[in-house]
Coordinates of C-alpha atoms in Angstrom, one line a residue:
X1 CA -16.2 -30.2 -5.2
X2 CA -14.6 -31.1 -2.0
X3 CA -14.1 -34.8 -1.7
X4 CA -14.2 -35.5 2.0
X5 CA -13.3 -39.4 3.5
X6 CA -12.4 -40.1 7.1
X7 CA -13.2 -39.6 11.1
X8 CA -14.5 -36.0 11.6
X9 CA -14.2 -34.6 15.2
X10 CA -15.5 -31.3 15.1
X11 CA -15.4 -31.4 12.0
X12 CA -16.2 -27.9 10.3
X13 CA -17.3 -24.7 11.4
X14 CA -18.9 -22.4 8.9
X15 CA -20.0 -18.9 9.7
X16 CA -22.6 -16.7 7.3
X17 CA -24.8 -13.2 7.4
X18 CA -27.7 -13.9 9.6
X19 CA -29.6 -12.8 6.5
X20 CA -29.1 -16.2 5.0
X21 CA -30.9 -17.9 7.9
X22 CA -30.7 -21.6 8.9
X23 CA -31.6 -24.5 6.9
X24 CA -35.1 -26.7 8.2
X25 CA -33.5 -28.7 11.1
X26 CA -34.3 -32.1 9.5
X27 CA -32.1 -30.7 6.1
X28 CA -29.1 -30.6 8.8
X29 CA -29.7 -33.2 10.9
X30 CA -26.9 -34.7 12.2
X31 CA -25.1 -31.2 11.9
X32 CA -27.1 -28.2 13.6
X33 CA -27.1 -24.7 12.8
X34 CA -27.5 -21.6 15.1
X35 CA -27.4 -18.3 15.3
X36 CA -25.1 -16.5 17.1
X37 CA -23.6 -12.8 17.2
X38 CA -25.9 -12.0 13.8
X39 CA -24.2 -15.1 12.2
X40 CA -25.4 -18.1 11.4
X41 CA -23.2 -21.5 11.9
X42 CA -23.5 -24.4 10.8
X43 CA -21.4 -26.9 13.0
X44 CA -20.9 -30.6 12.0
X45 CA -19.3 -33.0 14.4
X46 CA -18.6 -36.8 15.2
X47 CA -19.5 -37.9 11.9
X48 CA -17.7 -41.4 10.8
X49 CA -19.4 -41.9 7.3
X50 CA -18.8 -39.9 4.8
X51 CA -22.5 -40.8 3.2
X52 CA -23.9 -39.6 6.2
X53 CA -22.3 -35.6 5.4
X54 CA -22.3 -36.0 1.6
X55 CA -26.3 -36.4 2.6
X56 CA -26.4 -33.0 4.8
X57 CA -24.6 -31.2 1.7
X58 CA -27.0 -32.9 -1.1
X59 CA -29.9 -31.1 0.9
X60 CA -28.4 -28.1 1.9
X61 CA -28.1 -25.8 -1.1
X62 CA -25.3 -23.9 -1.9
X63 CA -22.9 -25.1 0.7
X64 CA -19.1 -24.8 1.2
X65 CA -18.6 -28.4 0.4
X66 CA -21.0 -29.4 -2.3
X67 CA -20.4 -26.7 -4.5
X68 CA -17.9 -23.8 -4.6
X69 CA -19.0 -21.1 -3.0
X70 CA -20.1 -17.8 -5.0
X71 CA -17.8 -14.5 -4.7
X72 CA -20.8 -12.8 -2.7
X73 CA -21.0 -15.5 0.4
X74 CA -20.3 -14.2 3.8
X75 CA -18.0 -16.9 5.1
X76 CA -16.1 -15.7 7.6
X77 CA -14.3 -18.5 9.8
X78 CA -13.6 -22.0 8.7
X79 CA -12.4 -24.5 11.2
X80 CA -11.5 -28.3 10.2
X81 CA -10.6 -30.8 12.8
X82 CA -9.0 -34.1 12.0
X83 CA -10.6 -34.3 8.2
X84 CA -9.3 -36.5 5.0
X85 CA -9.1 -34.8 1.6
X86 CA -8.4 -37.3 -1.3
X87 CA -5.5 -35.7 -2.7
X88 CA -4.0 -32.0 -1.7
X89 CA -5.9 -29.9 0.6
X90 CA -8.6 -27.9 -1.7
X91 CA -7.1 -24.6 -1.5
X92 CA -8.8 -23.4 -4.5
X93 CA -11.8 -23.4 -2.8
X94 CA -11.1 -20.8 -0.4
X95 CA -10.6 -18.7 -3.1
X96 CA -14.0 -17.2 -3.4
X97 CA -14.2 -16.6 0.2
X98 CA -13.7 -12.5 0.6
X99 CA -15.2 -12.4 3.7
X100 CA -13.2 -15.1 5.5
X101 CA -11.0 -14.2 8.4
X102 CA -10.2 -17.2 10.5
X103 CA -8.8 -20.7 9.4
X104 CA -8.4 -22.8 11.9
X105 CA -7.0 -26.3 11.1
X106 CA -6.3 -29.5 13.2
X107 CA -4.8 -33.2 12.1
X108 CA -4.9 -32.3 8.4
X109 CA -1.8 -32.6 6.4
X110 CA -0.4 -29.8 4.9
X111 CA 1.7 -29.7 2.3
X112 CA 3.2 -26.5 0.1
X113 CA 1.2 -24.5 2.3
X114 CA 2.4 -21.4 1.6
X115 CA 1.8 -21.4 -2.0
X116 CA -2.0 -22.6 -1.4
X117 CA -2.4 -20.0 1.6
X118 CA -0.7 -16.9 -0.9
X119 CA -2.7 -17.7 -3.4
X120 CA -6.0 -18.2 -2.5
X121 CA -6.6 -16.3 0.9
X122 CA -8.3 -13.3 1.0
X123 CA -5.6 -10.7 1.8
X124 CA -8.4 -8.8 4.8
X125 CA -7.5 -12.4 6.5
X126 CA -6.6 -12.2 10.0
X127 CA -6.2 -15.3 11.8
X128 CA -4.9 -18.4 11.4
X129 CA -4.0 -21.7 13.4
X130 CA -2.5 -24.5 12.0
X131 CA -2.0 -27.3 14.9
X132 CA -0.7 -30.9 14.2
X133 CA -0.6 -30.4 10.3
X134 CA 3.0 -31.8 9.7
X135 CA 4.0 -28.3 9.0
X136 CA 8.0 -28.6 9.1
X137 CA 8.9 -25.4 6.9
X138 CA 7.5 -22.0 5.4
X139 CA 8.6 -20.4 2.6
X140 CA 10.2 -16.9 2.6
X141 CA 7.5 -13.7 2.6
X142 CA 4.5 -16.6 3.1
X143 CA 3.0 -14.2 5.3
X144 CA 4.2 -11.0 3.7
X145 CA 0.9 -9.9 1.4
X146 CA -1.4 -10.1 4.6
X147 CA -0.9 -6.7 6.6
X148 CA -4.0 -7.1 8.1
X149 CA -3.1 -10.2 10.3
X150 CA -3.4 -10.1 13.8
X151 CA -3.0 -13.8 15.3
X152 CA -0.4 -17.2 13.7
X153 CA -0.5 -19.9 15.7
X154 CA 2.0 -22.7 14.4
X155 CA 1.7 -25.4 17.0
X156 CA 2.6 -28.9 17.8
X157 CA 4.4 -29.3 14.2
X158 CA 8.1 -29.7 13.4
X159 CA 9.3 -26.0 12.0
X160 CA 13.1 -25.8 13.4
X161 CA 13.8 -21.8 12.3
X162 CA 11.4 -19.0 12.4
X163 CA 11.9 -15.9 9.5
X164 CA 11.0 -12.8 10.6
X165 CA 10.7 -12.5 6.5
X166 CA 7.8 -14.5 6.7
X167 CA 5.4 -11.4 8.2
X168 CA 4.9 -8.4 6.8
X169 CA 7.6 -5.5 7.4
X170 CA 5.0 -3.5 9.5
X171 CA 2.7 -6.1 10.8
X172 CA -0.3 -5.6 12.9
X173 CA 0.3 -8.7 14.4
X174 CA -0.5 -9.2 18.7
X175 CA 0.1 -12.4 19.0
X176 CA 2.6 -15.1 17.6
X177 CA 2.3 -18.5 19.1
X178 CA 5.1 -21.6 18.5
X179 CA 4.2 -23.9 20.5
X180 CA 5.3 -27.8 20.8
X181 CA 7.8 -27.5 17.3
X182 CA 11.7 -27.9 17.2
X183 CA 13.3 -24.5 17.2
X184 CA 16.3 -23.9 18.0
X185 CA 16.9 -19.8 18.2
X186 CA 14.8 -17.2 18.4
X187 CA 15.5 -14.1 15.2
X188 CA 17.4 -10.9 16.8
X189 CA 15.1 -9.1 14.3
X190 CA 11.7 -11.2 15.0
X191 CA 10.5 -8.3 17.2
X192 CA 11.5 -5.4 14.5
X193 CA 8.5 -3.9 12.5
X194 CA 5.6 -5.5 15.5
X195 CA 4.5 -2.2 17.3
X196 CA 1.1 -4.1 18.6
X197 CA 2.8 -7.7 19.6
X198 CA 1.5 -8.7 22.5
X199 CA 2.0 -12.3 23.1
X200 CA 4.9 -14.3 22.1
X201 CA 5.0 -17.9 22.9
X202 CA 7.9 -20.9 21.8
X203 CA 7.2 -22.9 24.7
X204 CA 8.1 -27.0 24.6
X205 CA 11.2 -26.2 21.7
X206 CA 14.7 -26.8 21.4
X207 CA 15.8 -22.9 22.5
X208 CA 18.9 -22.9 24.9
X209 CA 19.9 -19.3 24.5
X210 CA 18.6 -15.9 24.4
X211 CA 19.9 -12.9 23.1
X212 CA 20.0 -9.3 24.8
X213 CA 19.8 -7.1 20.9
X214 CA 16.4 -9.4 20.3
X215 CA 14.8 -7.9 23.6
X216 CA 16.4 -4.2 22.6
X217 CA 15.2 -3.8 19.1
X218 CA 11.6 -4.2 20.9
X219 CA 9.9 -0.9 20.7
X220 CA 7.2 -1.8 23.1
X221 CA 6.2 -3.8 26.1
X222 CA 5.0 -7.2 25.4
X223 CA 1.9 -8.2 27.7
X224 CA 3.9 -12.3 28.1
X225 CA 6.9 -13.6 26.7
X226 CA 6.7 -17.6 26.7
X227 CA 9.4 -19.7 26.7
X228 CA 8.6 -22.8 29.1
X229 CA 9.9 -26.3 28.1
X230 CA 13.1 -24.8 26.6
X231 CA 16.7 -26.3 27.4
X232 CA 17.9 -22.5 28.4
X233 CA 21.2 -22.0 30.0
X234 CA 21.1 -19.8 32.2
X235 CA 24.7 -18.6 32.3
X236 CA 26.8 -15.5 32.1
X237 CA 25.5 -14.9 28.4
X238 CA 21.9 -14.4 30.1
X239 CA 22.9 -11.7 32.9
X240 CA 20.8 -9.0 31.3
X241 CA 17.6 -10.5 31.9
X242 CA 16.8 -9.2 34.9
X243 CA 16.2 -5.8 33.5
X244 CA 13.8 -7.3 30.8
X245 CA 11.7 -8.7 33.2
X246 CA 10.8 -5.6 35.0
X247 CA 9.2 -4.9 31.8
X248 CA 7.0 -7.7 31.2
X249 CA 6.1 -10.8 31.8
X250 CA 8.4 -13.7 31.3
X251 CA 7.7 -17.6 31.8
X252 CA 10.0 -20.1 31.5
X253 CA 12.7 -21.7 33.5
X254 CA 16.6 -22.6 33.5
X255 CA 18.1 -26.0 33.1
X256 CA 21.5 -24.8 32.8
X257 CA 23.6 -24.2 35.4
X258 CA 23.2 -27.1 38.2
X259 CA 22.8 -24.6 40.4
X260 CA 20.0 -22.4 38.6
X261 CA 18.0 -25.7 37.4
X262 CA 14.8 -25.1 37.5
X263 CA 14.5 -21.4 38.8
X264 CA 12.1 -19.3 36.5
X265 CA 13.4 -16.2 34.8
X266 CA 11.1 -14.4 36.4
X267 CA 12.5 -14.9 40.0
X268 CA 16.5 -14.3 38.5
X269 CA 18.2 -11.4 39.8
X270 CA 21.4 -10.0 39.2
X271 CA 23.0 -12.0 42.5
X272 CA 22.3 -15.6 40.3
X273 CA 24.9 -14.5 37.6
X274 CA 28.8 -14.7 39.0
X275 CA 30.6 -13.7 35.9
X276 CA 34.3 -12.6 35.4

């Protein structure tokens, strides 16, 4: 059983086979179910006392958090916002959930996350969001059993390094998003092995330099390449990037030299670099 204490804010989202049908309203009351896409979900916000949703789940048979689920439910995206767990997050409960897909997660401490995530995520799963979860490290191959992933969005945490060991070697991956952590250098090789990456985004790190060999093992054009809110130095060292952004889209800006502070990539041609 879940054990659940604390503010929810959008709390859960919970998404089933049509075929199972809402609850009576009353039964959900205060969450509310509807049905959407040949879904059904089941949405439970704003709720401050835990009585109040251990009450929805006593008269709601068979739900995620009163009971764990059976192997045959049809659970495809879970979303938790700002929820307390007493003790470690319940990743044993996701266990049973073949169908699920998406896991997004918001203000709930995580912690070993890749062992939980390895061993108890379906390995069909394809998207995944973790934002303001104190995530400050992954473990080597966390990511490796899931080829079918297609969007990791790490954001607003503390990682400082990113693996490209964490993914698989050919990933189906199209979008990679590290927003708001404390990176310092992009992988040469994070592009190798990505044929259908589409976005990449490190914006609001710690990144000062770029490398030419990271853009020219990338066998493909990105659609945006995001790197705003970065201390980049815009010298000598960076003289090839005019030719990568005639290829696609690049946002982000120098701080480094005086005279190129605050120029965007975009706009730098091969006059703004006076090298020797």
């Amino acid at each position: 059983m879940w054990i659940i204490t604390g503010v929810f804010l959008t709390v859960a989202l919970f998404e089933f086979s049509a075929a199972v049908g809402c609850p009576p309203e009353v039964a959900a009351r205060p969450c509310k179910c509807k049905i959407e896409n040949k879904s059904v979900l089941l949405i439970c916000a704003n709720i401050t006392d835990e009585k109040v949703l251990d009450g929805v789940f006593r008269r709601i048979s068979g739900s995620l958090l009163q009971s764990p689920p059976s192997v045959s439910n049809n659970i495809v995206r879970l979303i938790l916002n700002n929820v307390s767990f007493e003790g470690d997050f319940p990743w044993s409960q996701l266990k049973p959930l073949k169908k699920l897909l998406l896991l997004r997660i918001t203000k709930v401490p995580l912690s070993n996350f890749c062992v939980g995530f390895k061993n108890n995520v379906n390995k069909n799963f394809e998207s995944l969001s973790l934002r303001q979860t104190r995530t400050d490290s992954l473990a080597d191959a966390c990511f490796q059993e899931f080829k079918e992933l297609r969007r990791i969005s790490i954001t607003h945490n503390s990682l400082t390094v990113i693996k490209r060991n964490w993914f698989p070697t050919t990933a189906k991956i199209q979008v990679l998003q590290f927003v708001g952590n404390k990176i310092e250098r992009i992988p040469e090789d994070i592009f190798v092995g990505m044929p259908q990456l589409k976005v990449f985004s490190v914006s609001n790190n710690k990144i000062s330099k770029l490398t030419e060999s990271m853009f020219s093992k990338l066998k493909h054009p990105l659609i945006s390449f995001k790197i705003e809110d970065n201390p980049l130095n815009c010298d000598c060292d960076l003289r090839w990037i005019p030719t990568v952004i005639e290829k696609f889209d690049v946002y982000g800006s120098c701080t480094k030299p005086d005279r190129l502070k605050g120029k965007r990539l975009g706009q730098l041609t091969s006059r703004d670099f006076v090298c020797h």
